[in-house]
């Protein structure tokens, strides 16, 4: 090898890369074909969540499969392990392929991850539905192919379980709160909901609030510490998700306390079992299987022309979806996650709109 | 312990005394039990990582290895997913699986010459992958009474987990002090070339150290499962860096050749007391992360002052 070889090789590979990039952008700018002109059998369905090691997200993908099956298709299941870079890479690879009839139902890792996904999908002409995370100033109405953004009102769910907790302890006594990752919108909104509930229930006092970062193991340690700090004054535990609620239940068990009410959010299977056997009071469900199916259903209806994206009202483009408070009164209805095919018919896909994002 | 090593224990005593003065609940017997329970898993994991750090290598595989062993044990002892009821044998198999993953890190390091930083990160991903496969969408909850008893039963005031951790620290210390494996781990971290030149084949010892570390992580995963009553893929989340932090706070050097299991145990107690104490005295959760970081940096700084002339700690 001569001395020149390395720089020459570098230059060569750079120019190849540049050409490849140029090719890509040319390809994608011509990709957006006529809206809603796809045959049902040509549609390609993709569901993307963080990981399948989390029951909620696993049930989301199962719901996607159920919808795909109902229209005679298969869903491609993608997971990115909560790694933003990996998520973007997967999306780029998807969009580099045939995108004319591509329908994606995506859970962006964080608010900031939504923008590049939306821009990429729009440029490539793929139908996109996003859920949970979106920067406030990004609006689906500004895009042709970003059909909907679905999310849930965290203030409302935080308040619902707060009220259920207050009722369970007879409207009087001390509670402790386990917060989620403090810099997430979910943690902030849910805690704001608890504060609203406390304002409504003056007999309930918040003894302490700590973060357990949405983690079962951390919640176990924090709860044990708080139980020694406040002792018998603790009548209830408000947790910003079920994982932490389950950690708190374990701590109560180890401390030999059975007189403390516990509430969480997410309706994971273990929490539902705990509600059934009476050790937990309430949780809130966003209905994971429905979320996995509905995102694909909305995109599918847009791709096949049954929904005209341009004519959709604003509160179908970005909305809070209905969520359900689960107590021992109705836990049986949620015990086995399942989807209802009629929810996914194009006339019904917006049945669960609970209000516009504000 | 020489005077040079006295920094972390002094810091521990000072921090404990300050919290005890500020909060009557902190100095209650129940809370000391809490601290020991909370420190147990971290102590076992840190035991393992200490041997790797002593060699001057790094190990980022704890999270994945713990996840794999947590799922394995949850599926092998009595649980709600299948008919297995292997009891102690199930625990042993889970620890064995973890040791195997540790050996994989070591083998990749010495055979493929991939830096330990990369091999262990890869093995962590493998462990999480194995765990996710075993998880297959449904959380296994354990109903094995013996394993549940580790977390709930108490002997002389401390939980089974705390006693297991104590046993691990003791075993770790004996290995470090009295076996060839332990002595060579030190020597590899201090001066690997010298050891190689004097005719010692270093590679098998490196693999053995990673295997031993894997076994400790595996036991840690089993302990988390006992605490939570369920096999979680995320059982080891955060333990990789928490253990490295604890080891370093206790006075084990990242460059190898100094420190040891007892140092690391002090580091674990320091971190756990700090986490517990900040909650007990009522520091706002919004401040805790920052305050904890500050105290850790201050404690490490105080601990290494006697060694500052030895260039390696300030690099």
XYZ file of C-alpha atoms in Angstrom:
673
model
C 0.000 0.000 0.000
C 1.252 3.475 -0.797
C 1.104 6.437 1.499
C -1.686 8.000 -0.515
C -4.002 5.059 -0.200
C -5.718 6.040 3.009
C -6.752 9.612 2.104
C -7.735 8.424 -1.354
C -9.861 5.681 0.105
C -11.438 8.154 2.494
C -12.266 10.549 -0.338
C -13.656 7.729 -2.408
C -15.889 6.394 0.338
C -17.076 9.913 1.167
C -18.121 10.534 -2.404
C -19.872 7.174 -2.540
C -21.708 8.089 0.643
C -22.646 11.471 -0.813
C -24.004 9.836 -3.919
C -25.959 7.358 -1.884
C -27.440 10.179 0.183
C -28.359 12.137 -2.930
C -30.010 9.024 -4.295
C -31.989 8.616 -1.116
C -33.386 12.104 -1.013
C -34.335 11.945 -4.675
C -36.106 8.684 -4.045
C -38.101 9.976 -1.117
C -39.233 13.191 -2.750
C -40.976 11.240 -5.476
C -42.411 8.708 -3.070
C -45.569 10.501 -1.984
C -48.195 9.247 -4.338
C -51.905 9.853 -4.427
C -53.406 9.921 -0.947
C -55.643 7.036 0.037
C -55.173 5.043 -3.156
C -53.880 1.818 -1.643
C -55.421 -1.610 -2.033
C -56.047 -3.165 1.359
C -53.755 -6.063 0.463
C -50.861 -3.730 -0.433
C -50.802 -2.046 2.948
C -47.782 -2.761 5.117
C -48.431 -2.454 8.871
C -45.684 -1.630 11.367
C -46.009 -1.278 15.142
C -43.055 0.109 17.076
C -42.701 0.265 20.882
C -39.803 0.332 23.332
C -39.633 -3.327 24.317
C -41.568 -6.511 24.664
C -40.237 -7.090 28.166
C -42.903 -4.757 29.498
C -46.389 -6.309 29.693
C -48.129 -3.108 28.603
C -46.056 -2.661 25.470
C -46.178 -6.379 24.692
C -49.991 -6.214 24.853
C -49.863 -3.162 22.562
C -48.138 -5.212 19.859
C -50.588 -8.078 20.407
C -53.440 -5.634 19.778
C -51.694 -4.590 16.561
C -51.511 -8.241 15.516
C -55.204 -8.672 16.259
C -56.117 -5.736 14.036
C -53.776 -6.878 11.256
C -55.364 -10.302 11.336
C -58.861 -8.813 11.100
C -57.964 -7.227 7.751
C -55.976 -10.226 6.526
C -52.539 -8.678 6.987
C -49.534 -9.127 9.271
C -48.025 -6.520 11.554
C -44.268 -6.054 11.581
C -43.280 -5.795 15.274
C -40.397 -3.447 16.051
C -38.776 -2.689 19.402
C -35.967 -0.256 20.154
C -35.145 -0.864 23.841
C -35.874 2.720 24.855
C -32.911 3.844 22.754
C -33.737 6.967 20.719
C -30.905 6.424 18.251
C -32.033 2.882 17.585
C -35.605 4.042 17.066
C -34.565 6.638 14.484
C -32.385 4.088 12.712
C -35.270 1.611 12.459
C -37.552 4.324 11.100
C -34.946 5.391 8.544
C -34.601 1.820 7.335
C -38.366 1.458 7.039
C -38.680 4.701 5.105
C -35.882 3.737 2.752
C -38.043 0.882 1.449
C -41.365 1.007 -0.339
C -43.388 3.609 1.567
C -46.462 4.328 -0.557
C -48.779 2.107 1.478
C -46.757 1.953 4.692
C -48.747 2.448 7.907
C -46.841 3.045 11.132
C -48.122 3.087 14.708
C -45.263 4.500 16.729
C -44.507 5.174 20.388
C -41.765 7.841 20.220
C -39.185 7.428 22.973
C -39.508 11.054 24.084
C -40.980 14.347 22.952
C -37.864 15.291 21.034
C -37.894 12.041 19.054
C -41.257 12.754 17.463
C -40.164 15.585 15.147
C -37.679 13.612 13.003
C -40.079 10.649 12.799
C -42.906 12.883 11.618
C -40.779 14.736 9.078
C -39.272 11.526 7.705
C -42.624 9.798 7.368
C -44.242 12.815 5.759
C -41.468 13.193 3.213
C -41.544 9.500 2.362
C -45.324 9.511 2.127
C -45.974 6.908 4.831
C -49.101 7.022 7.000
C -48.165 7.691 10.601
C -49.975 7.574 13.934
C -47.998 8.523 17.049
C -48.907 8.006 20.695
C -47.989 9.514 24.088
C -45.048 11.800 23.275
C -45.116 14.939 21.166
C -43.717 18.463 21.575
C -46.580 20.897 22.199
C -45.908 23.021 19.126
C -45.900 20.106 16.681
C -49.352 19.674 15.158
C -50.501 16.780 12.937
C -52.833 19.184 11.133
C -49.766 20.721 9.468
C -48.922 17.420 7.762
C -50.648 15.340 5.078
C -49.627 11.886 6.193
C -49.292 12.242 9.974
C -52.874 11.209 10.552
C -53.246 11.365 14.323
C -51.533 11.778 17.623
C -53.155 9.978 20.554
C -52.341 10.626 24.185
C -53.879 10.430 27.627
C -54.681 13.078 30.150
C -52.240 12.404 32.982
C -53.816 15.025 35.224
C -57.110 13.217 34.920
C -55.684 9.750 35.672
C -53.648 11.076 38.617
C -56.783 12.615 40.011
C -58.936 9.540 39.382
C -56.679 7.293 41.434
C -56.213 10.049 44.009
C -59.962 10.185 44.510
C -60.211 6.387 44.604
C -57.502 6.363 47.273
C -59.235 9.054 49.319
C -62.434 7.042 49.189
C -60.658 3.837 50.179
C -59.236 5.419 53.345
C -62.576 6.974 54.228
C -61.629 10.494 53.174
C -59.302 10.980 56.090
C -55.669 10.255 56.921
C -52.116 10.497 55.642
C -50.863 9.239 52.307
C -47.491 9.065 50.642
C -46.835 9.631 46.955
C -44.346 7.821 44.747
C -43.539 9.949 41.742
C -42.183 8.847 38.381
C -39.089 10.145 36.596
C -39.377 13.777 37.633
C -38.569 15.395 34.304
C -41.212 13.532 32.308
C -44.576 14.984 31.368
C -46.282 11.810 32.635
C -44.841 12.232 36.131
C -45.611 15.955 36.251
C -49.175 15.625 34.989
C -50.045 12.687 37.211
C -48.715 14.457 40.296
C -50.662 17.587 39.355
C -53.708 15.318 39.263
C -52.949 14.112 42.780
C -52.667 17.705 43.955
C -56.049 18.460 42.422
C -57.497 15.443 44.204
C -55.960 16.541 47.520
C -57.574 19.960 47.098
C -60.906 18.202 46.660
C -60.391 15.912 49.675
C -59.302 18.190 52.524
C -59.238 15.303 55.023
C -56.365 13.636 53.196
C -52.854 14.877 53.930
C -49.787 14.234 51.820
C -47.145 13.123 54.343
C -44.289 12.818 51.874
C -43.594 12.670 48.162
C -40.555 10.923 46.771
C -39.532 9.651 43.370
C -38.990 5.977 42.628
C -38.374 6.602 38.912
C -41.235 4.359 37.760
C -39.217 1.361 39.054
C -40.543 -1.527 41.110
C -37.255 -2.133 42.921
C -36.726 1.533 43.808
C -40.309 1.812 45.007
C -39.707 -1.105 47.378
C -36.765 0.626 49.069
C -38.341 4.089 49.140
C -41.600 2.753 50.581
C -39.783 0.862 53.321
C -37.923 4.034 54.243
C -41.113 6.101 54.245
C -42.951 3.509 56.327
C -40.325 3.768 59.064
C -40.395 7.543 58.783
C -44.154 7.963 59.129
C -45.230 4.681 60.720
C -48.932 4.230 61.393
C -49.801 7.634 59.981
C -49.591 6.106 56.490
C -53.076 5.060 55.399
C -52.558 5.073 51.648
C -49.922 5.042 48.921
C -50.387 6.890 45.641
C -48.024 5.629 42.931
C -47.607 7.245 39.508
C -47.512 3.824 37.844
C -48.351 0.230 38.656
C -44.769 -0.980 38.789
C -44.140 1.341 41.718
C -47.462 0.387 43.272
C -46.407 -3.272 43.116
C -43.053 -2.428 44.708
C -44.946 -0.596 47.459
C -47.216 -3.627 47.974
C -44.138 -5.805 48.412
C -42.750 -3.357 50.982
C -46.049 -3.409 52.871
C -46.016 -7.189 52.860
C -42.474 -7.250 54.247
C -43.419 -4.729 56.915
C -46.479 -6.810 57.833
C -48.902 -3.985 57.049
C -52.243 -4.881 55.491
C -54.089 -1.700 56.433
C -52.703 0.500 53.671
C -54.536 1.236 50.403
C -52.429 1.360 47.233
C -53.256 2.840 43.835
C -51.335 2.995 40.541
C -51.727 3.674 36.820
C -51.268 1.478 33.691
C -53.305 -1.637 34.509
C -50.422 -4.117 34.165
C -51.522 -7.746 34.687
C -49.974 -8.070 38.168
C -51.822 -4.956 39.317
C -55.100 -6.357 38.023
C -54.454 -9.574 39.946
C -53.700 -7.511 43.045
C -56.973 -5.620 42.633
C -58.801 -8.922 42.212
C -57.382 -10.338 45.429
C -58.046 -7.102 47.280
C -54.477 -6.035 48.092
C -54.617 -3.078 45.702
C -57.371 -0.473 45.395
C -57.358 0.983 41.898
C -55.475 1.568 38.685
C -56.131 3.338 35.388
C -56.027 1.673 31.996
C -55.204 3.287 28.677
C -56.005 -0.101 27.097
C -52.719 -1.198 25.501
C -54.237 -3.703 23.041
C -56.625 -1.018 21.793
C -53.712 1.427 21.372
C -51.758 -1.097 19.339
C -54.742 -1.802 17.106
C -56.185 1.688 16.773
C -52.994 3.338 15.516
C -52.776 0.843 12.677
C -56.534 1.021 12.065
C -56.537 4.809 11.663
C -53.540 4.620 9.320
C -55.108 1.733 7.398
C -58.371 3.604 6.899
C -56.454 6.652 5.649
C -54.288 4.565 3.320
C -57.248 2.790 1.759
C -59.147 6.034 1.314
C -61.933 5.339 3.794
C -60.826 8.291 5.891
C -60.000 11.552 4.190
C -57.197 12.968 6.261
C -57.775 16.525 5.052
C -61.413 16.482 6.165
C -60.790 15.137 9.660
C -61.798 17.581 12.425
C -58.952 18.995 14.491
C -59.812 16.945 17.555
C -59.357 13.731 15.593
C -55.849 14.726 14.555
C -54.532 15.199 18.087
C -56.595 14.023 21.020
C -56.808 12.656 24.522
C -58.245 9.148 24.397
C -60.644 7.759 26.954
C -59.104 5.946 29.915
C -60.708 3.695 32.468
C -60.538 3.604 36.247
C -60.319 -0.015 37.351
C -61.460 -1.036 40.834
C -62.669 -4.321 42.231
C -66.094 -3.455 40.795
C -65.008 -3.755 37.159
C -61.643 -5.515 37.247
C -63.133 -8.649 35.701
C -63.743 -6.806 32.430
C -60.044 -6.003 32.103
C -58.450 -9.160 33.469
C -57.683 -10.662 30.076
C -56.444 -8.074 27.601
C -58.390 -8.340 24.391
C -59.510 -6.208 21.508
C -62.933 -5.690 20.007
C -62.865 -5.817 16.206
C -65.697 -3.350 15.890
C -63.526 -0.666 17.583
C -61.256 -0.765 14.552
C -63.885 -0.255 11.844
C -63.251 2.995 10.019
C -66.485 4.563 11.291
C -65.562 3.826 14.896
C -61.850 4.628 15.082
C -62.488 7.975 16.767
C -65.066 6.673 19.241
C -62.728 7.059 22.188
C -61.817 10.700 21.659
C -62.141 12.246 25.093
C -61.146 15.765 24.153
C -58.664 17.850 22.167
C -55.096 18.367 23.365
C -54.774 21.657 25.122
C -6.440 -1.394 56.929
C -3.777 1.253 56.740
C -4.297 4.938 57.414
C -4.537 5.522 53.684
C -7.704 3.457 53.574
C -9.392 5.203 56.483
C -11.130 7.897 54.400
C -14.312 6.060 53.341
C -15.050 4.481 56.761
C -14.612 7.892 58.397
C -16.929 9.432 55.803
C -19.471 6.688 56.519
C -19.383 7.334 60.263
C -19.635 11.100 59.773
C -22.578 10.858 57.366
C -24.349 8.370 59.625
C -23.829 10.617 62.651
C -25.102 13.698 60.829
C -28.297 11.966 59.680
C -28.810 10.403 63.113
C -28.571 13.845 64.691
C -31.025 15.354 62.216
C -33.685 12.655 62.269
C -34.886 10.460 65.123
C -36.489 8.052 62.620
C -33.171 7.594 60.876
C -31.536 6.227 64.022
C -34.384 3.828 64.797
C -33.689 0.091 64.757
C -36.288 -0.457 62.026
C -34.494 1.983 59.778
C -31.095 0.395 60.316
C -32.741 -2.875 59.277
C -34.074 -1.075 56.187
C -30.639 0.176 55.292
C -29.180 -3.319 55.569
C -32.013 -4.773 53.455
C -31.604 -2.075 50.840
C -27.803 -2.505 50.769
C -27.913 -6.298 50.401
C -28.297 -6.662 46.626
C -25.921 -3.827 45.830
C -23.342 -5.359 48.180
C -23.428 -8.708 46.373
C -23.184 -7.098 42.932
C -20.377 -4.830 44.106
C -18.517 -7.856 45.471
C -18.414 -9.261 41.968
C -17.468 -6.061 40.214
C -14.694 -5.372 42.712
C -12.646 -8.321 41.444
C -12.955 -7.061 37.883
C -11.980 -3.533 38.899
C -9.005 -4.866 40.876
C -7.682 -6.278 37.585
C -7.990 -2.840 35.998
C -10.832 -4.030 33.738
C -14.361 -2.711 33.768
C -17.631 -4.636 33.806
C -20.882 -3.209 32.476
C -22.694 -6.534 32.192
C -24.384 -6.582 35.621
C -27.772 -5.327 34.399
C -28.120 -7.948 31.659
C -26.714 -10.831 33.682
C -29.031 -10.019 36.591
C -32.013 -9.841 34.262
C -31.211 -13.256 32.806
C -30.745 -14.889 36.201
C -33.869 -13.196 37.605
C -36.028 -14.609 34.826
C -34.305 -17.982 34.969
C -34.829 -18.382 38.699
C -38.417 -17.154 38.503
C -39.174 -19.819 35.908
C -37.301 -22.601 37.712
C -38.688 -22.315 41.247
C -42.388 -22.612 41.983
C -44.166 -19.961 39.889
C -47.355 -19.069 38.051
C -46.059 -19.770 34.542
C -45.066 -23.433 34.554
C -44.946 -26.493 36.800
C -41.290 -26.226 37.810
C -40.453 -26.476 41.494
C -36.715 -26.971 41.684
C -36.103 -24.874 44.802
C -32.406 -24.550 45.640
C -31.402 -26.366 42.457
C -33.266 -23.721 40.444
C -31.343 -20.995 42.235
C -28.078 -22.799 41.562
C -28.929 -23.140 37.863
C -29.741 -19.440 37.601
C -26.425 -18.526 39.229
C -24.693 -20.992 36.892
C -26.285 -19.322 33.865
C -25.020 -15.988 35.145
C -21.529 -17.406 35.689
C -21.639 -18.667 32.101
C -22.449 -15.174 30.839
C -19.555 -13.842 32.936
C -17.242 -16.444 31.397
C -18.403 -15.272 27.978
C -17.228 -11.727 28.800
C -13.872 -13.061 29.951
C -13.394 -15.315 26.932
C -14.223 -12.531 24.496
C -11.723 -10.352 26.328
C -8.771 -12.763 26.228
C -9.478 -14.680 22.993
C -10.802 -11.920 20.755
C -8.814 -9.155 22.480
C -11.902 -6.952 22.664
C -11.649 -4.418 25.514
C -13.674 -5.401 28.575
C -15.695 -2.212 28.207
C -17.126 -3.520 24.933
C -17.375 -7.238 25.704
C -19.297 -6.682 28.902
C -21.629 -4.171 27.268
C -22.307 -6.814 24.618
C -22.855 -9.525 27.207
C -25.277 -7.237 29.019
C -27.303 -6.980 25.824
C -27.146 -10.768 25.412
C -28.366 -11.226 28.981
C -31.269 -8.825 28.441
C -32.086 -10.646 25.214
C -32.109 -14.030 26.947
C -34.264 -12.552 29.710
C -36.729 -11.044 27.234
C -37.044 -14.400 25.459
C -37.796 -16.147 28.763
C -40.213 -13.360 29.733
C -42.236 -13.783 26.507
C -44.855 -11.236 27.463
C -46.006 -12.649 30.790
C -44.466 -11.739 34.149
C -43.479 -14.858 36.124
C -44.439 -14.426 39.783
C -42.778 -16.713 42.271
C -44.575 -18.651 44.967
C -41.560 -20.566 46.250
C -41.683 -20.146 50.014
C -37.971 -20.510 50.592
C -37.032 -17.826 48.067
C -39.772 -15.465 49.293
C -38.547 -16.110 52.821
C -35.126 -14.688 51.968
C -36.685 -11.231 51.806
C -39.310 -11.557 54.533
C -37.759 -13.826 57.157
C -35.581 -12.302 59.853
C -32.738 -13.776 61.851
C -31.221 -11.731 64.693
C -33.089 -8.697 63.356
C -31.777 -8.815 59.810
C -33.434 -10.257 56.732
C -32.146 -13.337 54.958
C -30.912 -11.125 52.128
C -28.766 -9.077 54.491
C -27.181 -12.266 55.861
C -26.549 -13.560 52.337
C -24.859 -10.280 51.481
C -22.738 -10.552 54.612
C -21.794 -14.090 53.611
C -20.865 -12.917 50.117
C -18.639 -10.163 51.460
C -16.944 -12.702 53.726
C -16.461 -15.224 50.904
C -15.289 -12.457 48.601
C -12.785 -11.295 51.171
C -11.487 -14.848 51.706
C -11.065 -15.339 47.943
C -9.307 -12.021 47.632
C -7.031 -12.659 50.612
C -6.229 -16.343 50.495
C -6.614 -17.733 46.976
C -4.365 -17.491 43.966
C -7.299 -16.060 42.008
C -7.619 -13.131 44.382
C -3.898 -12.435 44.670
C -3.430 -12.571 40.903
C -6.419 -10.275 40.317
C -4.572 -7.682 42.400
C -1.325 -8.369 40.604
C -2.887 -8.130 37.134
C -4.262 -4.717 38.031
C -0.968 -3.590 39.535
C 1.466 -4.784 36.893
C 0.220 -7.326 34.380
C 3.490 -7.348 32.395
C 5.549 -8.237 35.435
C 3.224 -11.116 36.221
C 3.329 -12.376 32.612
C 7.118 -12.084 32.479
C 7.438 -14.133 35.628
C 5.753 -17.005 33.843
C 2.127 -16.732 34.956
C -0.471 -17.421 32.293
C -2.747 -14.444 32.894
C -5.614 -15.291 30.539
C -7.262 -18.138 32.504
C -7.293 -15.998 35.628
C -9.002 -13.173 33.779
C -11.712 -15.533 32.541
C -12.086 -16.953 36.049
C -12.494 -13.471 37.549
C -15.237 -12.550 35.063
C -16.947 -15.879 35.730
C -16.834 -15.272 39.482
C -18.213 -11.761 38.944
C -21.020 -13.186 36.788
C -21.944 -15.621 39.551
C -22.208 -12.749 42.054
C -24.447 -10.769 39.656
C -26.548 -13.888 39.191
C -27.052 -14.209 42.929
C -27.929 -10.495 42.954
C -30.604 -11.162 40.324
C -32.000 -14.002 42.421
C -32.120 -11.697 45.447
C -34.026 -9.013 43.518
C -36.511 -11.687 42.474
C -36.907 -12.699 46.096
C -37.518 -9.054 47.090
C -40.045 -8.279 44.376
C -41.739 -11.663 44.245
C -41.418 -11.632 40.455
C -38.843 -12.176 37.727
C -38.232 -8.806 36.042
C -36.156 -8.283 32.913
C -35.180 -4.940 34.449
C -34.115 -6.575 37.725
C -30.554 -5.283 37.349
C -31.364 -1.856 35.964
C -28.951 0.711 37.344
C -26.946 -1.792 39.387
C -24.026 -1.735 36.927
C -23.182 1.889 37.557
C -24.336 1.894 41.169
C -21.900 -0.937 41.883
C -19.009 0.791 40.128
C -19.808 3.972 42.057
C -19.964 2.089 45.357
C -16.651 0.359 44.679
C -14.929 3.613 43.770
C -16.446 5.505 46.705
C -15.121 2.731 48.939
C -11.617 3.228 47.621
C -11.228 0.620 44.870
C -9.381 2.218 41.997
C -10.717 2.057 38.439
C -7.112 1.620 37.315
C -6.835 -1.586 39.313
C -4.406 -2.898 41.879
C -5.921 -1.187 44.920
C -8.961 -1.560 47.104
C -10.943 -4.738 47.604
C -14.121 -6.331 48.820
C -14.132 -4.723 52.274
C -13.520 -1.284 50.786
C -16.398 -1.840 48.416
C -18.692 -2.959 51.243
C -18.020 0.349 52.992
C -18.790 2.123 49.722
C -22.097 0.290 49.430
C -23.090 1.295 52.963
C -22.101 4.894 52.270
C -24.314 5.078 49.173
C -27.241 3.319 50.849
C -27.079 5.421 54.010
C -27.030 8.515 51.818
C -30.092 7.457 49.801
C -32.012 6.504 52.917
C -30.926 9.489 54.993
C -31.881 12.099 52.411
C -35.422 10.695 52.395
C -35.553 10.473 56.200
C -34.530 14.087 56.783
C -37.064 15.171 54.144
C -34.908 16.560 51.335
C -37.154 17.308 48.356
C -36.974 14.616 45.669
C -36.156 17.339 43.169
C -32.932 18.073 45.079
C -31.920 14.559 46.073
C -30.116 13.495 42.905
C -27.932 16.572 42.943
C -27.253 16.525 46.676
C -26.371 12.831 46.547
C -23.935 13.433 43.690
C -22.270 16.272 45.572
C -21.790 14.212 48.720
C -20.409 11.269 46.711
C -17.882 13.474 44.954
C -16.895 15.027 48.266
C -16.535 11.594 49.875
C -14.361 10.288 47.041
C -12.265 13.425 47.138
C -11.745 13.031 50.863
C -10.938 9.357 50.432
C -8.241 9.854 47.819
C -6.469 12.823 49.418
C -3.775 10.556 50.916
C -3.150 9.088 47.470
C -3.173 12.256 45.475
C 0.555 12.156 44.816
C 0.030 8.813 43.128
C -0.794 10.271 39.781
C -3.244 7.535 38.831
C -6.196 8.746 40.882
C -6.350 12.183 39.327
C -5.890 11.160 35.711
